[in-house]
Amino acid sequence: MSPETAFHLYVHWPYCTSKCGYCDFASYVPRGPWDPARFVAAYRADIAALRGRTGARELGSVFFGGGTPSLAEPAVIGAVIEAAMAAWTPRADCEVTLEANPGTVDKQGLRALRDAGVNRLSIGAQSFDAAALKALGRTHSLDETKHAITWAHDIFDRLSFDLITARPGLTEASWTAELGEALEFAGEHLSIYQLTVEDGTPLARDVAAGRVTMPDEDTGADLFEATRRIMADAGRPAYEVSNFARPGAECRHNLAIWRGADYGGVGPAAHGRLTLEEGRFATRHAPDALAWLKGPPAPRMDALDVEERAREHLMMALRLTEGIRTAVFAARFGEAGMTDPRELMNRGALDEAVGLGLIAADDDGVRATEAGVLLLNTLTARLLN
Ligand SMILES: C[S@@+](CC[C@H](N)C(=O)[O-])C[C@H]1O[C@@H](n2cnc3c(N)ncnc32)[C@H](O)[C@@H]1O
Ligand code: SF4
């Protein structure tokens, strides 16, 4: 298996209607109305500058993330897609995903997005429990979520939605019932994240003050295992720690990135990984949306040495069910004398993890087992120590 050669584009939309208490993504509530024409001009300029760096490449996917990109006018989304398709050479199966929040879209808007070139929708459902939506600070009702998903099924062939598990008060029984209901609405793909307490968020303050109690470790583990079991039984096994799909229905954009493909980022706070003649770079735009709108400043570009690149590859690939593939690793790093991922790992930690049945390692690759995936963060830190 050779590494992914296409280039992928991430487009960041910075605005939301309100800020959820758990979220530390680069998203803001704008002070007033925005000018769509200024967004189009800034995205076009950003894409032109990125094209100048990448040169001609095949385009495998475009992903509109945020923030809440479904707040952007479909004409803005269409202009960005058009600019991307003109800048690079789209593959015949080029995937164009857009994140949409329930309550920000109607049937007509979804049709306009499809007509603008979006061919995959990712809906921020978050929960099928009306009280939990409120507790999370979501501005949409459960009815709005269900409507958005139902319309999206009619309009898009490819559809996913996000859920958040490991929420305060959740039990295995209540989550099993909730996920069961969600599955009645699901398409071929679901993303299910564990609620993370991010520093500096209102959720972190509530937890610190004792106003909110997060599930303990055992409950978290039970919810995680139940999720994997239910999703596998529903024919959408995990292909990544938080992502579940029928085989073949994986998100091509994210899968390519986890496998180490190049991607460019446009929009405030967007980041990327670019392989240029001078080497591989981590790129990051400053988060200030107003500064970006005035004319996108060049992103910060940090050169990654080959060891950093290889370690990053191992870390990301370990999150995938397929794990680290030796053939892919060797194709990427063979020139630098690295052909077997095991050589980069702490041998003692690897042997111990294999002995405990947490990691499977052979000449084909290294991957976390069903028991190991629950301990992935600790395992990865020890293997790459
Ligand atoms: C940055 S959001 C953008 C999508 C969209 N604005 C929304 O909220 O539906 C992407 C996803 O990240 C997840 N997310 C954000 N903050 C999180 C946190 N602290 N813990 C777990 N998941 C989180 C949510 O499931 C969300 O759908
Ligand atoms: S809508 Fe999405 S991006 Fe915006 S604050 Fe909420 S979780 Fe974050």
Tab-separated table of C-alpha atoms and ligand atoms in Angstrom:
chain	number	residue	atom	x	y	z
A	1	MET	CA	0.000	0.000	0.000
A	2	SER	CA	1.518	3.320	-1.011
A	3	PRO	CA	0.901	6.538	0.890
A	4	GLU	CA	-1.892	8.857	-0.181
A	5	THR	CA	-0.495	11.223	-2.808
A	6	ALA	CA	-3.401	13.639	-3.245
A	7	PHE	CA	-3.622	16.990	-1.520
A	8	HIS	CA	-6.532	17.893	0.767
A	9	LEU	CA	-7.993	21.266	1.704
A	10	TYR	CA	-9.386	22.338	5.078
A	11	VAL	CA	-11.482	25.529	5.075
A	12	HIS	CA	-12.170	27.160	8.435
A	13	TRP	CA	-15.327	29.221	9.023
A	14	PRO	CA	-14.848	31.141	12.291
A	15	TYR	CA	-18.361	32.145	13.393
A	16	CYS	CA	-21.063	30.508	15.535
A	17	THR	CA	-24.451	31.763	16.742
A	18	SER	CA	-23.332	31.231	20.339
A	19	LYS	CA	-20.394	29.662	22.096
A	20	CYS	CA	-20.960	26.223	23.656
A	21	GLY	CA	-19.578	25.938	27.182
A	22	TYR	CA	-17.341	22.946	26.430
A	23	CYS	CA	-15.801	24.191	23.168
A	24	ASP	CA	-12.303	25.602	22.772
A	25	PHE	CA	-12.215	25.535	18.975
A	26	ALA	CA	-11.339	28.775	17.177
A	27	SER	CA	-14.899	30.027	16.917
A	28	TYR	CA	-16.500	33.340	17.811
A	29	VAL	CA	-19.878	34.973	17.930
A	30	PRO	CA	-19.574	37.869	15.460
A	31	ARG	CA	-20.388	41.379	16.732
A	32	GLY	CA	-22.697	42.137	13.834
A	33	PRO	CA	-23.517	41.101	10.288
A	34	TRP	CA	-20.639	40.112	8.032
A	35	ASP	CA	-20.068	40.905	4.401
A	36	PRO	CA	-20.109	37.686	2.328
A	37	ALA	CA	-18.147	39.399	-0.461
A	38	ARG	CA	-15.253	40.052	1.938
A	39	PHE	CA	-15.211	36.386	2.935
A	40	VAL	CA	-15.147	35.312	-0.708
A	41	ALA	CA	-12.291	37.711	-1.461
A	42	ALA	CA	-10.278	36.565	1.570
A	43	TYR	CA	-10.791	32.847	0.864
A	44	ARG	CA	-9.859	33.368	-2.796
A	45	ALA	CA	-6.685	35.205	-1.827
A	46	ASP	CA	-5.830	32.526	0.744
A	47	ILE	CA	-6.363	29.752	-1.818
A	48	ALA	CA	-4.256	31.587	-4.423
A	49	ALA	CA	-1.410	31.979	-1.903
A	50	LEU	CA	-1.639	28.302	-0.925
A	51	ARG	CA	-1.642	27.252	-4.589
A	52	GLY	CA	1.528	29.304	-4.979
A	53	ARG	CA	3.162	27.153	-2.277
A	54	THR	CA	1.846	23.715	-3.312
A	55	GLY	CA	2.083	24.016	-7.089
A	56	ALA	CA	-0.174	21.756	-9.175
A	57	ARG	CA	-1.572	18.871	-7.140
A	58	GLU	CA	-4.457	16.434	-7.305
A	59	LEU	CA	-7.236	17.470	-4.906
A	60	GLY	CA	-8.686	14.543	-2.928
A	61	SER	CA	-11.087	16.407	-0.641
A	62	VAL	CA	-12.310	19.697	0.767
A	63	PHE	CA	-13.587	19.977	4.355
A	64	PHE	CA	-15.489	23.016	5.664
A	65	GLY	CA	-15.114	23.027	9.448
A	66	GLY	CA	-15.587	25.560	12.152
A	67	GLY	CA	-17.102	27.286	13.841
A	68	THR	CA	-20.389	26.751	12.100
A	69	PRO	CA	-19.826	26.764	8.319
A	70	SER	CA	-23.552	26.240	7.729
A	71	LEU	CA	-23.923	29.913	8.742
A	72	ALA	CA	-21.971	30.927	5.634
A	73	GLU	CA	-24.059	31.842	2.636
A	74	PRO	CA	-24.159	28.955	0.106
A	75	ALA	CA	-22.766	31.436	-2.448
A	76	VAL	CA	-19.654	31.841	-0.253
A	77	ILE	CA	-19.260	28.061	0.010
A	78	GLY	CA	-19.787	27.744	-3.755
A	79	ALA	CA	-17.166	30.385	-4.514
A	80	VAL	CA	-14.619	28.617	-2.282
A	81	ILE	CA	-15.319	25.250	-3.910
A	82	GLU	CA	-14.995	26.811	-7.356
A	83	ALA	CA	-11.678	28.448	-6.433
A	84	ALA	CA	-10.338	25.178	-4.989
A	85	MET	CA	-11.368	23.154	-8.042
A	86	ALA	CA	-9.689	25.712	-10.299
A	87	ALA	CA	-6.507	25.889	-8.210
A	88	TRP	CA	-5.876	22.135	-8.028
A	89	THR	CA	-7.019	19.154	-10.104
A	90	PRO	CA	-9.984	17.530	-8.381
A	91	ARG	CA	-10.126	13.742	-8.377
A	92	ALA	CA	-13.276	12.290	-9.878
A	93	ASP	CA	-14.374	11.247	-6.379
A	94	CYS	CA	-13.336	14.495	-4.672
A	95	GLU	CA	-15.183	14.598	-1.325
A	96	VAL	CA	-16.586	17.961	-0.216
A	97	THR	CA	-17.816	17.893	3.403
A	98	LEU	CA	-19.489	20.704	5.322
A	99	GLU	CA	-20.256	20.796	9.051
A	100	ALA	CA	-23.832	21.952	9.650
A	101	ASN	CA	-25.519	22.827	12.936
A	102	PRO	CA	-29.204	21.960	13.337
A	103	GLY	CA	-31.243	25.135	13.562
A	104	THR	CA	-29.001	26.935	11.062
A	105	VAL	CA	-30.211	25.035	8.001
A	106	ASP	CA	-33.509	24.428	6.232
A	107	LYS	CA	-34.354	22.230	3.271
A	108	GLN	CA	-33.792	24.998	0.771
A	109	GLY	CA	-30.423	25.937	2.291
A	110	LEU	CA	-29.271	22.316	2.203
A	111	ARG	CA	-30.253	22.059	-1.466
A	112	ALA	CA	-28.319	25.242	-2.186
A	113	LEU	CA	-25.256	23.761	-0.461
A	114	ARG	CA	-25.551	20.589	-2.536
A	115	ASP	CA	-25.914	22.642	-5.712
A	116	ALA	CA	-22.838	24.633	-4.676
A	117	GLY	CA	-20.806	21.393	-4.701
A	118	VAL	CA	-21.057	20.008	-1.155
A	119	ASN	CA	-21.441	16.224	-1.439
A	120	ARG	CA	-21.161	15.152	2.203
A	121	LEU	CA	-22.830	16.693	5.247
A	122	SER	CA	-21.654	16.364	8.842
A	123	ILE	CA	-24.380	17.464	11.257
A	124	GLY	CA	-23.621	18.592	14.813
A	125	ALA	CA	-26.394	16.606	16.501
A	126	GLN	CA	-24.433	16.089	19.764
A	127	SER	CA	-27.251	14.379	21.668
A	128	PHE	CA	-30.667	12.779	21.252
A	129	ASP	CA	-31.625	13.801	24.792
A	130	ALA	CA	-33.378	17.182	24.856
A	131	ALA	CA	-32.207	17.950	28.405
A	132	ALA	CA	-28.605	17.119	27.494
A	133	LEU	CA	-28.738	19.507	24.529
A	134	LYS	CA	-29.714	22.254	26.961
A	135	ALA	CA	-27.041	21.280	29.467
A	136	LEU	CA	-24.423	21.359	26.694
A	137	GLY	CA	-25.573	24.878	25.826
A	138	ARG	CA	-26.703	23.913	22.334
A	139	THR	CA	-29.086	26.363	20.721
A	140	HIS	CA	-31.034	23.765	18.716
A	141	SER	CA	-33.892	21.555	19.878
A	142	LEU	CA	-34.022	17.803	19.400
A	143	ASP	CA	-36.804	18.333	16.861
A	144	GLU	CA	-34.567	20.644	14.836
A	145	THR	CA	-31.830	18.005	14.929
A	146	LYS	CA	-34.167	15.314	13.666
A	147	HIS	CA	-35.521	17.579	10.914
A	148	ALA	CA	-32.032	18.536	9.763
A	149	ILE	CA	-30.975	14.887	9.558
A	150	THR	CA	-34.167	13.832	7.761
A	151	TRP	CA	-33.814	16.608	5.153
A	152	ALA	CA	-30.127	15.853	4.728
A	153	HIS	CA	-30.909	12.191	3.996
A	154	ASP	CA	-33.151	13.321	1.131
A	155	ILE	CA	-30.611	15.728	-0.286
A	156	PHE	CA	-27.158	14.184	0.279
A	157	ASP	CA	-25.914	10.684	-0.559
A	158	ARG	CA	-23.283	10.875	2.157
A	159	LEU	CA	-24.194	11.997	5.661
A	160	SER	CA	-22.683	11.826	9.127
A	161	PHE	CA	-23.561	13.329	12.475
A	162	ASP	CA	-21.584	14.048	15.631
A	163	LEU	CA	-22.565	12.894	19.090
A	164	ILE	CA	-20.945	13.616	22.438
A	165	THR	CA	-20.822	10.829	25.001
A	166	ALA	CA	-19.279	10.683	28.514
A	167	ARG	CA	-21.451	13.631	29.525
A	168	PRO	CA	-22.239	14.412	33.170
A	169	GLY	CA	-24.908	12.060	34.508
A	170	LEU	CA	-24.815	9.635	31.587
A	171	THR	CA	-25.140	5.949	32.469
A	172	GLU	CA	-24.521	2.953	30.244
A	173	ALA	CA	-28.277	2.277	30.173
A	174	SER	CA	-29.279	5.833	29.232
A	175	TRP	CA	-26.512	6.047	26.615
A	176	THR	CA	-27.497	2.697	25.097
A	177	ALA	CA	-31.070	3.952	24.684
A	178	GLU	CA	-29.903	7.301	23.280
A	179	LEU	CA	-27.479	5.761	20.806
A	180	GLY	CA	-30.183	3.327	19.743
A	181	GLU	CA	-32.459	6.232	18.878
A	182	ALA	CA	-29.630	8.050	17.104
A	183	LEU	CA	-28.995	4.961	14.989
A	184	GLU	CA	-32.573	5.124	13.707
A	185	PHE	CA	-31.601	8.429	12.088
A	186	ALA	CA	-28.019	7.546	11.160
A	187	GLY	CA	-26.483	7.220	7.737
A	188	GLU	CA	-23.347	5.233	7.091
A	189	HIS	CA	-21.052	7.325	9.301
A	190	LEU	CA	-21.109	8.668	12.859
A	191	SER	CA	-18.524	10.574	14.913
A	192	ILE	CA	-18.884	9.995	18.650
A	193	TYR	CA	-16.617	12.087	20.878
A	194	GLN	CA	-16.057	11.760	24.602
A	195	LEU	CA	-16.764	15.054	26.311
A	196	THR	CA	-13.385	16.593	27.108
A	197	VAL	CA	-12.915	19.298	29.711
A	198	GLU	CA	-10.815	21.883	27.882
A	199	ASP	CA	-8.835	24.425	29.920
A	200	GLY	CA	-10.329	27.892	30.067
A	201	THR	CA	-13.866	26.871	29.049
A	202	PRO	CA	-17.010	27.514	31.139
A	203	LEU	CA	-17.269	23.711	31.512
A	204	ALA	CA	-13.800	23.624	33.103
A	205	ARG	CA	-14.866	26.354	35.547
A	206	ASP	CA	-18.086	24.480	36.408
A	207	VAL	CA	-16.166	21.264	37.017
A	208	ALA	CA	-13.533	23.056	39.138
A	209	ALA	CA	-16.262	24.721	41.238
A	210	GLY	CA	-18.085	21.413	41.765
A	211	ARG	CA	-21.178	22.589	39.888
A	212	VAL	CA	-20.739	19.814	37.322
A	213	THR	CA	-19.399	16.310	37.913
A	214	MET	CA	-17.842	14.464	35.012
A	215	PRO	CA	-18.294	10.669	34.761
A	216	ASP	CA	-15.644	8.735	36.680
A	217	GLU	CA	-13.045	6.592	34.898
A	218	ASP	CA	-15.029	3.353	35.170
A	219	THR	CA	-18.211	4.905	33.790
A	220	GLY	CA	-16.168	6.510	30.991
A	221	ALA	CA	-14.666	3.120	30.108
A	222	ASP	CA	-18.105	1.426	30.192
A	223	LEU	CA	-19.541	4.096	27.870
A	224	PHE	CA	-16.576	3.803	25.509
A	225	GLU	CA	-16.832	0.014	25.310
A	226	ALA	CA	-20.614	0.095	24.943
A	227	THR	CA	-20.278	2.570	22.070
A	228	ARG	CA	-17.803	0.363	20.210
A	229	ARG	CA	-19.949	-2.735	20.741
A	230	ILE	CA	-23.229	-1.089	19.689
A	231	MET	CA	-21.677	0.528	16.627
A	232	ALA	CA	-19.984	-2.713	15.509
A	233	ASP	CA	-23.301	-4.562	15.944
A	234	ALA	CA	-24.969	-1.828	13.879
A	235	GLY	CA	-22.552	-2.502	10.998
A	236	ARG	CA	-20.558	0.695	11.537
A	237	PRO	CA	-17.435	-0.415	13.405
A	238	ALA	CA	-14.843	2.078	14.634
A	239	TYR	CA	-12.242	2.936	12.013
A	240	GLU	CA	-10.747	5.580	14.295
A	241	VAL	CA	-11.092	6.153	18.046
A	242	SER	CA	-14.097	8.483	17.633
A	243	ASN	CA	-15.279	7.590	14.121
A	244	PHE	CA	-17.560	4.787	12.983
A	245	ALA	CA	-18.626	3.812	9.482
A	246	ARG	CA	-19.767	1.073	7.221
A	247	PRO	CA	-16.625	-0.179	5.446
A	248	GLY	CA	-16.086	2.121	2.460
A	249	ALA	CA	-18.086	5.021	3.979
A	250	GLU	CA	-15.217	6.491	6.010
A	251	CYS	CA	-14.598	10.248	5.798
A	252	ARG	CA	-11.989	10.323	3.038
A	253	HIS	CA	-10.657	13.712	4.138
A	254	ASN	CA	-9.946	12.763	7.743
A	255	LEU	CA	-8.745	9.273	6.854
A	256	ALA	CA	-6.185	10.727	4.444
A	257	ILE	CA	-4.930	13.109	7.134
A	258	TRP	CA	-4.666	10.351	9.736
A	259	ARG	CA	-2.689	8.341	7.177
A	260	GLY	CA	-0.297	11.271	6.860
A	261	ALA	CA	-1.414	12.952	3.626
A	262	ASP	CA	-0.671	16.596	2.836
A	263	TYR	CA	-3.379	19.115	3.560
A	264	GLY	CA	-3.543	22.859	3.344
A	265	GLY	CA	-5.628	25.122	5.558
A	266	VAL	CA	-7.387	28.346	4.580
A	267	GLY	CA	-9.339	30.647	6.864
A	268	PRO	CA	-8.443	31.997	10.307
A	269	ALA	CA	-6.825	29.436	12.657
A	270	ALA	CA	-6.658	26.838	9.872
A	271	HIS	CA	-3.652	24.574	9.988
A	272	GLY	CA	-2.041	22.180	7.565
A	273	ARG	CA	0.852	19.885	6.702
A	274	LEU	CA	2.648	20.595	3.447
A	275	THR	CA	5.447	18.712	1.754
A	276	LEU	CA	7.390	21.220	-0.334
A	277	GLU	CA	10.765	21.007	-2.067
A	278	GLU	CA	12.437	22.320	1.100
A	279	GLY	CA	10.858	19.658	3.330
A	280	ARG	CA	7.647	19.138	5.291
A	281	PHE	CA	6.011	21.996	7.166
A	282	ALA	CA	3.353	22.432	9.823
A	283	THR	CA	1.354	25.504	8.796
A	284	ARG	CA	-0.902	27.575	11.026
A	285	HIS	CA	-2.941	30.706	10.363
A	286	ALA	CA	-3.380	33.225	13.164
A	287	PRO	CA	-6.867	32.935	14.731
A	288	ASP	CA	-7.882	36.611	14.355
A	289	ALA	CA	-10.809	36.535	11.921
A	290	LEU	CA	-10.915	40.298	11.364
A	291	ALA	CA	-7.189	40.479	10.549
A	292	TRP	CA	-7.634	37.522	8.183
A	293	LEU	CA	-10.561	39.249	6.448
A	294	LYS	CA	-8.427	42.314	5.760
A	295	GLY	CA	-6.191	40.163	3.553
A	296	PRO	CA	-5.013	36.799	4.791
A	297	PRO	CA	-1.596	37.081	6.465
A	298	ALA	CA	0.825	34.311	5.454
A	299	PRO	CA	0.545	31.333	7.789
A	300	ARG	CA	3.305	30.471	10.196
A	301	MET	CA	5.387	27.644	8.691
A	302	ASP	CA	7.401	25.376	10.987
A	303	ALA	CA	9.774	22.880	9.370
A	304	LEU	CA	9.344	19.333	10.693
A	305	ASP	CA	12.444	17.166	10.802
A	306	VAL	CA	12.141	13.572	9.687
A	307	GLU	CA	12.027	12.215	13.234
A	308	GLU	CA	9.172	14.591	14.178
A	309	ARG	CA	7.326	13.578	11.029
A	310	ALA	CA	7.745	9.883	11.723
A	311	ARG	CA	6.599	10.239	15.332
A	312	GLU	CA	3.576	12.279	14.271
A	313	HIS	CA	2.737	9.605	11.713
A	314	LEU	CA	2.905	6.889	14.383
A	315	MET	CA	0.743	8.877	16.793
A	316	MET	CA	-1.982	9.556	14.244
A	317	ALA	CA	-1.976	6.109	12.658
A	318	LEU	CA	-2.293	4.434	16.062
A	319	ARG	CA	-5.701	6.111	16.414
A	320	LEU	CA	-6.883	4.163	13.368
A	321	THR	CA	-8.265	0.648	13.681
A	322	GLU	CA	-5.932	-0.395	10.844
A	323	GLY	CA	-3.040	1.023	12.891
A	324	ILE	CA	0.402	1.804	11.514
A	325	ARG	CA	0.959	0.030	8.193
A	326	THR	CA	4.593	-0.919	7.682
A	327	ALA	CA	4.333	-0.519	3.903
A	328	VAL	CA	2.984	3.037	4.232
A	329	PHE	CA	5.556	3.912	6.880
A	330	ALA	CA	8.427	2.522	4.764
A	331	ALA	CA	7.216	4.363	1.658
A	332	ARG	CA	7.202	7.632	3.608
A	333	PHE	CA	10.357	7.274	5.655
A	334	GLY	CA	12.441	4.598	3.898
A	335	GLU	CA	14.615	7.237	2.271
A	336	ALA	CA	15.616	8.412	5.737
A	337	GLY	CA	16.536	4.828	6.671
A	338	MET	CA	13.332	4.064	8.595
A	339	THR	CA	11.466	1.052	7.238
A	340	ASP	CA	9.924	-0.568	10.327
A	341	PRO	CA	7.779	1.499	12.747
A	342	ARG	CA	8.801	-0.771	15.642
A	343	GLU	CA	12.361	0.584	15.414
A	344	LEU	CA	11.099	4.012	16.507
A	345	MET	CA	9.316	2.672	19.563
A	346	ASN	CA	10.453	2.023	23.093
A	347	ARG	CA	11.169	-1.707	22.757
A	348	GLY	CA	10.476	-2.538	26.418
A	349	ALA	CA	7.112	-0.735	26.343
A	350	LEU	CA	6.205	-2.425	23.032
A	351	ASP	CA	7.052	-5.933	24.268
A	352	GLU	CA	5.095	-5.305	27.467
A	353	ALA	CA	2.026	-3.968	25.588
A	354	VAL	CA	2.123	-6.943	23.196
A	355	GLY	CA	2.472	-9.324	26.170
A	356	LEU	CA	-0.565	-7.752	27.840
A	357	GLY	CA	-2.610	-8.074	24.636
A	358	LEU	CA	-2.955	-4.293	24.254
A	359	ILE	CA	-0.964	-3.988	21.029
A	360	ALA	CA	-0.642	-6.329	18.063
A	361	ALA	CA	2.641	-5.970	16.170
A	362	ASP	CA	3.983	-7.931	13.227
A	363	ASP	CA	5.796	-7.303	9.948
A	364	ASP	CA	2.626	-5.769	8.459
A	365	GLY	CA	2.250	-3.123	11.147
A	366	VAL	CA	1.406	-2.112	14.705
A	367	ARG	CA	-2.135	-1.546	15.991
A	368	ALA	CA	-4.050	-1.236	19.229
A	369	THR	CA	-6.228	-4.230	20.116
A	370	GLU	CA	-9.815	-3.861	21.358
A	371	ALA	CA	-8.445	-3.876	24.933
A	372	GLY	CA	-5.640	-1.481	24.036
A	373	VAL	CA	-7.723	1.195	22.341
A	374	LEU	CA	-9.265	2.135	25.692
A	375	LEU	CA	-5.779	2.975	26.993
A	376	LEU	CA	-4.541	4.511	23.775
A	377	ASN	CA	-3.266	7.835	25.121
A	378	THR	CA	-1.176	6.181	27.825
A	379	LEU	CA	0.012	3.477	25.444
A	380	THR	CA	1.047	5.949	22.748
A	381	ALA	CA	2.968	8.059	25.261
A	382	ARG	CA	4.834	4.973	26.523
A	383	LEU	CA	5.552	3.549	23.053
A	384	LEU	CA	6.951	6.850	21.807
A	385	ASN	CA	8.827	7.687	24.999
B	1	LIG	C1	-15.691	22.275	16.462
B	1	LIG	S1	-17.165	21.459	16.269
B	1	LIG	C2	-17.758	22.134	14.773
B	1	LIG	C3	-19.117	21.611	14.391
B	1	LIG	C4	-20.302	22.430	14.751
B	1	LIG	N1	-20.027	23.775	15.060
B	1	LIG	C5	-21.052	21.836	15.922
B	1	LIG	O1	-20.790	22.224	17.047
B	1	LIG	O2	-21.902	21.006	15.682
B	1	LIG	C6	-16.751	19.813	15.823
B	1	LIG	C7	-17.169	18.768	16.827
B	1	LIG	O3	-16.282	18.762	17.917
B	1	LIG	C8	-16.926	18.192	19.012
B	1	LIG	N2	-16.437	18.866	20.217
B	1	LIG	C9	-16.155	20.168	20.387
B	1	LIG	N3	-15.694	20.405	21.638
B	1	LIG	C10	-15.677	19.202	22.277
B	1	LIG	C11	-15.298	18.764	23.603
B	1	LIG	N4	-14.851	19.619	24.509
B	1	LIG	N5	-15.411	17.450	23.888
B	1	LIG	C12	-15.861	16.586	22.960
B	1	LIG	N6	-16.229	16.938	21.722
B	1	LIG	C13	-16.145	18.223	21.377
B	1	LIG	C14	-18.427	18.328	18.777
B	1	LIG	O4	-19.017	17.065	18.693
B	1	LIG	C15	-18.508	19.018	17.454
B	1	LIG	O5	-19.519	18.497	16.658
B	2	SF4	S1	-21.343	25.428	17.653
B	2	SF4	FE1	-19.605	23.987	17.411
B	2	SF4	S2	-17.800	25.260	16.997
B	2	SF4	FE2	-19.452	26.630	17.726
B	2	SF4	S3	-19.046	26.814	19.895
B	2	SF4	FE3	-20.486	25.113	19.676
B	2	SF4	S4	-19.187	23.242	19.482
B	2	SF4	FE4	-17.862	25.037	19.177
